[in-house]
PDB file of C-alpha atoms in Angstrom:
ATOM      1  CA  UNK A   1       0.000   0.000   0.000  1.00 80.00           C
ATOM      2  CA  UNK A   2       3.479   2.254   0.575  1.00 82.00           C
ATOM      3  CA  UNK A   3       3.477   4.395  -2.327  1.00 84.00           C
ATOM      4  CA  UNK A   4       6.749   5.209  -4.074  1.00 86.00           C
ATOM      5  CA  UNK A   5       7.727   8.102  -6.259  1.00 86.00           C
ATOM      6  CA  UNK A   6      10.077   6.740  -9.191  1.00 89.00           C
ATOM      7  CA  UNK A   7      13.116   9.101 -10.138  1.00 90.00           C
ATOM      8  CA  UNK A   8      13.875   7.738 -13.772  1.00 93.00           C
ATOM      9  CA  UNK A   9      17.910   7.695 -14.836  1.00 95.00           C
ATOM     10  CA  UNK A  10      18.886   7.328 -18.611  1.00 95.00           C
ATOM     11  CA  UNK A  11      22.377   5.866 -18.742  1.00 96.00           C
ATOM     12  CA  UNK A  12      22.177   7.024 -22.611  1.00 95.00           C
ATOM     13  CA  UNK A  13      25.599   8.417 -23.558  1.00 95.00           C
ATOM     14  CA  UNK A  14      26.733   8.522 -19.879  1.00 95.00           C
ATOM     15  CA  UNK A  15      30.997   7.837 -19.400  1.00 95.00           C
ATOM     16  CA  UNK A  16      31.558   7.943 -15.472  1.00 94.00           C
ATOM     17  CA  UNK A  17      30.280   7.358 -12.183  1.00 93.00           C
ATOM     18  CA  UNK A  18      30.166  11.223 -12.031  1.00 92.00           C
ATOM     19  CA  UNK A  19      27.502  11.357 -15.286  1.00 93.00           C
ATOM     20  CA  UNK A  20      25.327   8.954 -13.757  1.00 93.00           C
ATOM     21  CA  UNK A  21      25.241  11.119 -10.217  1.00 90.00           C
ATOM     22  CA  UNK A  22      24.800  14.283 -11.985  1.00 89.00           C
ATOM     23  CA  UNK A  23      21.890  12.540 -13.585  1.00 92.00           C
ATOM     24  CA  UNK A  24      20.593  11.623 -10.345  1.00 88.00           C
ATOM     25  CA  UNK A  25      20.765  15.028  -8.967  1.00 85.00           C
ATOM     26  CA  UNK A  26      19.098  16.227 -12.544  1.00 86.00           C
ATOM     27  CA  UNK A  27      16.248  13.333 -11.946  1.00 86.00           C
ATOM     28  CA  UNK A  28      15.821  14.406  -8.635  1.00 79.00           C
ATOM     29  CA  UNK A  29      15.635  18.184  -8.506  1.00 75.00           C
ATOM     30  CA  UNK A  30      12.141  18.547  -9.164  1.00 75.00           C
ATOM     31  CA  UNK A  31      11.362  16.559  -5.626  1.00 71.00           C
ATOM     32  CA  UNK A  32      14.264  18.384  -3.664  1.00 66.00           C
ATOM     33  CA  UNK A  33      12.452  21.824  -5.033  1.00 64.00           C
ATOM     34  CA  UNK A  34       9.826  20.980  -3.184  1.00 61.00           C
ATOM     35  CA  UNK A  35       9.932  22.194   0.505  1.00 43.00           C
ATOM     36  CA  UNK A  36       8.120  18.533   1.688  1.00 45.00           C
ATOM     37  CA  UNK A  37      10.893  16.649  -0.084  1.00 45.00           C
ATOM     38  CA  UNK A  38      12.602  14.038   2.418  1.00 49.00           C
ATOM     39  CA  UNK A  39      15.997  12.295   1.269  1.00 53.00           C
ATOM     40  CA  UNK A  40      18.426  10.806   3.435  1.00 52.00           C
ATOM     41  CA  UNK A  41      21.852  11.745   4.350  1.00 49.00           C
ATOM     42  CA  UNK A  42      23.248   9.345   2.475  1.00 54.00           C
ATOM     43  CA  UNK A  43      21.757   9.926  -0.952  1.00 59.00           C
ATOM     44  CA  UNK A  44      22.591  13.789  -0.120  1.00 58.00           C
ATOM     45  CA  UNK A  45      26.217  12.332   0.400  1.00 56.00           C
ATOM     46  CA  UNK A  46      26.565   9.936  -2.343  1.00 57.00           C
ATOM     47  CA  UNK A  47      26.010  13.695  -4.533  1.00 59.00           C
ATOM     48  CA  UNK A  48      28.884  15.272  -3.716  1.00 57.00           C
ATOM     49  CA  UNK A  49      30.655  15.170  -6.419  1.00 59.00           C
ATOM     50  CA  UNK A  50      28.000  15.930  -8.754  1.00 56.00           C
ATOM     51  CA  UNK A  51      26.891  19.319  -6.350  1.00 54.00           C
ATOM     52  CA  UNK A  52      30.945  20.396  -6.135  1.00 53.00           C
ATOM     53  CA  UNK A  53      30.930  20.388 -10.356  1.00 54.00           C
ATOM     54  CA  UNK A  54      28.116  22.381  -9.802  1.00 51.00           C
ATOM     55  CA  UNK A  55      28.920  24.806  -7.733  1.00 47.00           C
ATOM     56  CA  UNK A  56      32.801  24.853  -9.701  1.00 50.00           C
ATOM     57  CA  UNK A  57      30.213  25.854 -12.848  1.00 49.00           C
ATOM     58  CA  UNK A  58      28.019  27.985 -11.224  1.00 49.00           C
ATOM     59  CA  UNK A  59      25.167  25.886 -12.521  1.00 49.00           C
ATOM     60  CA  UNK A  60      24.305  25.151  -9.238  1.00 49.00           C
ATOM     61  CA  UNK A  61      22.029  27.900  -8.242  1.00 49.00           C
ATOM     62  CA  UNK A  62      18.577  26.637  -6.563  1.00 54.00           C
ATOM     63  CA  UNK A  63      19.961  23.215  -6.445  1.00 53.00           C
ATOM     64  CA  UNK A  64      22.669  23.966  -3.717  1.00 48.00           C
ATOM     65  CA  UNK A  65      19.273  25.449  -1.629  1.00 54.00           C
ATOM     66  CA  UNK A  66      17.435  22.730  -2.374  1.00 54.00           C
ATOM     67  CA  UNK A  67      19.582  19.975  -1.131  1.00 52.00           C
ATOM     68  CA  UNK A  68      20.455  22.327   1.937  1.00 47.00           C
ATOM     69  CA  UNK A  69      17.075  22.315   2.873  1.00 51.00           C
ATOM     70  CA  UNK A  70      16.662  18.281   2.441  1.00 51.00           C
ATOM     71  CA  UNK A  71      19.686  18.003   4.748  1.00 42.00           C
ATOM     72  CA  UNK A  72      18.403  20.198   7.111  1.00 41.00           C
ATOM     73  CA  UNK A  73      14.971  17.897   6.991  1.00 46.00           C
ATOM     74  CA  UNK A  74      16.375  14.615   6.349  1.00 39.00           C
ATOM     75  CA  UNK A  75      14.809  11.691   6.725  1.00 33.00           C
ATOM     76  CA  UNK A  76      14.865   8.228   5.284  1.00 42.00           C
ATOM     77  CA  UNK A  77      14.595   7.918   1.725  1.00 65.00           C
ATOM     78  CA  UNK A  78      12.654   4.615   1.820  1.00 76.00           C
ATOM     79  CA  UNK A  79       9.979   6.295  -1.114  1.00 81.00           C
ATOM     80  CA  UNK A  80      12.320   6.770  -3.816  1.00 87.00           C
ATOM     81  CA  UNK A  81      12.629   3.974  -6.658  1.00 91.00           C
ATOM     82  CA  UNK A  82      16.163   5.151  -8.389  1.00 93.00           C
ATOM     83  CA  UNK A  83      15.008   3.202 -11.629  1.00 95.00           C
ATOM     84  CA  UNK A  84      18.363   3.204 -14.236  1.00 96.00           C
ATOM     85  CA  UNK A  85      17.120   3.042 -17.640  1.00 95.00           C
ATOM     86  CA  UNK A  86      19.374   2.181 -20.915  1.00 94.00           C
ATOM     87  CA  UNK A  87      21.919   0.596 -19.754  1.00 94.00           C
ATOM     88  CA  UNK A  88      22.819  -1.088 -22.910  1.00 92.00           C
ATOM     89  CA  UNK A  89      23.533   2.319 -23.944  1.00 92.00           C
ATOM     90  CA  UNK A  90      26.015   3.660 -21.502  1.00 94.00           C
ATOM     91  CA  UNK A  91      29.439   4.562 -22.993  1.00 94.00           C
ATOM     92  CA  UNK A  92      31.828   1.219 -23.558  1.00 91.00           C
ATOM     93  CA  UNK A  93      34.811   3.215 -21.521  1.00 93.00           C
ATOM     94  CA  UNK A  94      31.945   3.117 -18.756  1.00 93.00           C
ATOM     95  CA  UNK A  95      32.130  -0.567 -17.710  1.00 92.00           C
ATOM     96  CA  UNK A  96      29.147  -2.971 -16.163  1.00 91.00           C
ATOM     97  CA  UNK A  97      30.850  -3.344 -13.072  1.00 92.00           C
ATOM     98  CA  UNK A  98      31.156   0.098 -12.413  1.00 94.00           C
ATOM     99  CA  UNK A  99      27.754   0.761 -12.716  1.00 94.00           C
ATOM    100  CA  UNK A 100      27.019  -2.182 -10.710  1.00 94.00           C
ATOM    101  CA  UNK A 101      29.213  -1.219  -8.195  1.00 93.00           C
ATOM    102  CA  UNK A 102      27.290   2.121  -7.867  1.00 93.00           C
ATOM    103  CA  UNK A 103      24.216   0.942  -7.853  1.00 93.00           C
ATOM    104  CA  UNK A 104      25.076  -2.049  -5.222  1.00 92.00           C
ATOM    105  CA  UNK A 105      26.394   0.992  -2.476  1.00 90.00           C
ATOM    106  CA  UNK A 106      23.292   3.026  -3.427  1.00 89.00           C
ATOM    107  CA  UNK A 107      21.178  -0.591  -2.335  1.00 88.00           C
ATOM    108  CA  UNK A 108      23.877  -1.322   0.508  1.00 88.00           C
ATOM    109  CA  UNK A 109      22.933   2.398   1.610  1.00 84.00           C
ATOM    110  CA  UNK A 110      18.689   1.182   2.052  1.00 84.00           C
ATOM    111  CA  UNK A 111      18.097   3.055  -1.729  1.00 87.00           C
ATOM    112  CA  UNK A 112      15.518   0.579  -3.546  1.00 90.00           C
ATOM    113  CA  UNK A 113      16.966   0.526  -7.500  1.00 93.00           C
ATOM    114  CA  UNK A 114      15.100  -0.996 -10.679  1.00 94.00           C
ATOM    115  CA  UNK A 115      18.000  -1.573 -13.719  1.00 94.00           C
ATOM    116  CA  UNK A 116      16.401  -1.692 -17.271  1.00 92.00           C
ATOM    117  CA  UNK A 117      18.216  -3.481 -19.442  1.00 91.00           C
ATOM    118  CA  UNK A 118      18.637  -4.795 -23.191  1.00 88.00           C
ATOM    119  CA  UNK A 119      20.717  -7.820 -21.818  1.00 86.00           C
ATOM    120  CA  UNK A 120      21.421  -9.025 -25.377  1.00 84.00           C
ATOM    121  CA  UNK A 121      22.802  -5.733 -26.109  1.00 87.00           C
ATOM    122  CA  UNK A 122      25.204  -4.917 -23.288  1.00 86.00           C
ATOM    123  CA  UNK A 123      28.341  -4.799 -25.111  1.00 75.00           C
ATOM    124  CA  UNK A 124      30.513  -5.722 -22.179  1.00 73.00           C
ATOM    125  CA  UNK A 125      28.542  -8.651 -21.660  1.00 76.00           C
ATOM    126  CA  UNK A 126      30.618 -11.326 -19.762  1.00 83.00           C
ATOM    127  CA  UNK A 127      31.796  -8.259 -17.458  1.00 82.00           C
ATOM    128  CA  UNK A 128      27.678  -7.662 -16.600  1.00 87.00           C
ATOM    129  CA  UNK A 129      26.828 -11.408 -16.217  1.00 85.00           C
ATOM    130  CA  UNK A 130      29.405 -11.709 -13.606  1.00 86.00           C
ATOM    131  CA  UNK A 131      28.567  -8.571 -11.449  1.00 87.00           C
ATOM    132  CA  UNK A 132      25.192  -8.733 -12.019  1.00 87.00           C
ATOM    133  CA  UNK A 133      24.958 -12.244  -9.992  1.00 85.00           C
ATOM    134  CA  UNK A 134      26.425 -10.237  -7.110  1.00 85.00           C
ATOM    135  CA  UNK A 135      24.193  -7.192  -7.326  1.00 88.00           C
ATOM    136  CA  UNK A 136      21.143  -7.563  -9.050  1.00 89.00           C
ATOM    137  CA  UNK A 137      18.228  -9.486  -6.743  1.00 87.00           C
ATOM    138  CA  UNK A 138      15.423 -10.298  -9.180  1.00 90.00           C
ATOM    139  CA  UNK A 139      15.398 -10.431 -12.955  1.00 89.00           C
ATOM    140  CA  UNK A 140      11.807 -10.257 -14.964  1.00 91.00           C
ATOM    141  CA  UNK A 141      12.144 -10.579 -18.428  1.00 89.00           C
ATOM    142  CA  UNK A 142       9.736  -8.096 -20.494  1.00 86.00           C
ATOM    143  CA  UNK A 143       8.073  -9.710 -23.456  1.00 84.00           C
ATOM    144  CA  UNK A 144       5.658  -7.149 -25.092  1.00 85.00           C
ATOM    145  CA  UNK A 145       1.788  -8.320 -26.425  1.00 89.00           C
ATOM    146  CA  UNK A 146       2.443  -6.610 -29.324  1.00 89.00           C
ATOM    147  CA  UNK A 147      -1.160  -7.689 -30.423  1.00 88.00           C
ATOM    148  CA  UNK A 148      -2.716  -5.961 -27.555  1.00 89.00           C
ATOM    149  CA  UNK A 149      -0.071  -3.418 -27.147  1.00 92.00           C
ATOM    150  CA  UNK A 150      -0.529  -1.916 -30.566  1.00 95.00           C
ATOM    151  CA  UNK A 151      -4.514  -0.422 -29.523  1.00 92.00           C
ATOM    152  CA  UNK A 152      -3.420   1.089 -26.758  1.00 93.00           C
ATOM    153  CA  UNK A 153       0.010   2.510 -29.058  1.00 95.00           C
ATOM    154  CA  UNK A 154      -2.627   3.839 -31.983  1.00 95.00           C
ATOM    155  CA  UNK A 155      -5.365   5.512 -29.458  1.00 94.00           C
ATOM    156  CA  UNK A 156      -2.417   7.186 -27.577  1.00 93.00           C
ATOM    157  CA  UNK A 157      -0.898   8.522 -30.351  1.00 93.00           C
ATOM    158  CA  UNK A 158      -3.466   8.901 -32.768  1.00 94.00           C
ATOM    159  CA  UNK A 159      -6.570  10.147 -30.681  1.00 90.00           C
ATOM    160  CA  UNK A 160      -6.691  13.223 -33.214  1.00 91.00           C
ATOM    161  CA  UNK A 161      -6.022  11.777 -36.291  1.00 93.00           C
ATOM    162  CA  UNK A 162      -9.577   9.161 -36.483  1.00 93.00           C
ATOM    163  CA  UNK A 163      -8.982   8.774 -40.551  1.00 95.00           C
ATOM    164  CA  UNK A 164      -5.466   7.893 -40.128  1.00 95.00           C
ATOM    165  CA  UNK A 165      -6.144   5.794 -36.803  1.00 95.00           C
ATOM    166  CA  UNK A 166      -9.411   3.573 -38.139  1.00 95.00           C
ATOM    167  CA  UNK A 167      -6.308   3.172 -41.316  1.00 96.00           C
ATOM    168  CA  UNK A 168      -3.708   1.729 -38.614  1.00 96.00           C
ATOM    169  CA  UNK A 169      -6.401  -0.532 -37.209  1.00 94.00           C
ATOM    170  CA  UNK A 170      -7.794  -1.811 -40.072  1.00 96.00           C
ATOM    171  CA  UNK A 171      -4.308  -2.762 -40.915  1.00 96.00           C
ATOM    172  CA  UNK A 172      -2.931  -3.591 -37.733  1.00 95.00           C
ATOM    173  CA  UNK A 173      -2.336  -7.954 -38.761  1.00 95.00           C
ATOM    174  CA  UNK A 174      -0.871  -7.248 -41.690  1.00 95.00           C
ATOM    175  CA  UNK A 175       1.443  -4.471 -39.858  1.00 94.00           C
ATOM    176  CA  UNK A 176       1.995  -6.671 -36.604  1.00 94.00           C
ATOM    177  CA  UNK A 177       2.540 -10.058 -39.241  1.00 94.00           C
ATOM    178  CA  UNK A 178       6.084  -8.136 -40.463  1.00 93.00           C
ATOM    179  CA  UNK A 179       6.555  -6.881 -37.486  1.00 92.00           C
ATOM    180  CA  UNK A 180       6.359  -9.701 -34.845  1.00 90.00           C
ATOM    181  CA  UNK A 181       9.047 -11.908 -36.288  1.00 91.00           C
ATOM    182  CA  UNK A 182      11.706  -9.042 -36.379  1.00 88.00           C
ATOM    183  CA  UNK A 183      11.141  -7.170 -33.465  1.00 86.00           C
ATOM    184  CA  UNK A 184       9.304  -6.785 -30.008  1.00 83.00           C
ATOM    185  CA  UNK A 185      10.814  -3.209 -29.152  1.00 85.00           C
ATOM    186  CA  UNK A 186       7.638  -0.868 -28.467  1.00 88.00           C
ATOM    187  CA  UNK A 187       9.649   2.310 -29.571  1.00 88.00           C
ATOM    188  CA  UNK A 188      10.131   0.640 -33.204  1.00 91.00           C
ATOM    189  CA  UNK A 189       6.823   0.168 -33.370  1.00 93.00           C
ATOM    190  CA  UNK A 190       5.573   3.478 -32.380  1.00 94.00           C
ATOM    191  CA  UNK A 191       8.058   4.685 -35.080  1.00 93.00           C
ATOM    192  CA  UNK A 192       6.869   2.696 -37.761  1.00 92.00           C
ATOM    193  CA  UNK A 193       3.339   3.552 -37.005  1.00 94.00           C
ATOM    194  CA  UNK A 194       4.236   7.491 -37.018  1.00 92.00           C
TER     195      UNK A 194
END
């Protein structure tokens, strides 16, 4: 019945440990902004680095306040869900076990953590099987219903178009009959359809 706010991290592009806690701090302004926010110590902590670049830039103004006034309130961050998204996508000179590493202290520290992965694209592969054992609790694979998916896909996106979305669904066996053998990835699908 706990209810959790998620604080969504793209590890697109990202080449160190410092990206990925600047990204936090990015993800996680817009609930430090807000004067009921409660974060922990340690998250604060585990920021450092990203806050001192900050504040070297200058590009810390209202951020800097923010966390100051989380400190000075800080409680448990048991309602945060870090969730890391794209990690098949991180740099290659960023390696799985450093990631891994980072996200087991954030766990180690009482943060909860959900990893989204491509497993079958992680380039450094054998290096992520190995850590991953050691760090990651519970693996669910994802395995789109494209059939039922592709409704919900058209009505979302298409809501204002009706001649061009009755056209998608009238069409939608012989789209999802080349589709379904090459691919399950939802954002391919919404492409093609757009």
């Amino acid at each position: 019945r706990k209810k959790y706010k998620s604080v969504p991290i793209s590890l697109f592009g990202l080449s160190s440990i410092e990206d990925i806690q600047t990204q936090i701090l990015v993800s996680l302004y817009p609930i430090l902004k807000k004067k009921a926010a409660k974060i922990s110590m340690s998250l604060v902590k585990s920021l450092a680095g990203p806050l001192t670049t900050l504040l070297g830039q200058g590009g810390g103004d209202g951020v800097i306040e923010a966390v100051e006034d989380s400190i000075k309130t800080a409680v448990s961050y048991d309602n945060l869900v870090l969730c890391f998204d794209d990690f098949e996508r991180k740099e290659e000179s960023l390696k799985a076990r450093q990631v891994l590493g980072f996200i087991n202290s954030i766990v180690e520290k009482g943060g909860k953590v959900l990893v989204l992965a491509n497993e079958d694209k992680i380039s450094d592969n054998q290096d992520y099987q190995e850590f991953k054992e050691r760090v990651i609790g519970h693996t669910i694979e994802f395995l789109p219903d494209t059939n039922n998916v592709f409704a919900k896909i058209v009505d979302a996106k298409f809501s204002g178009e009706l001649r061009y979305k009755d056209f998608l669904n009238s069409k939608k066996e012989f789209v999802l009959e080349i589709f379904q053998p090459n691919s399950n990835n939802l954002r391919t699908l919404t492409f093609i359809l757009q």
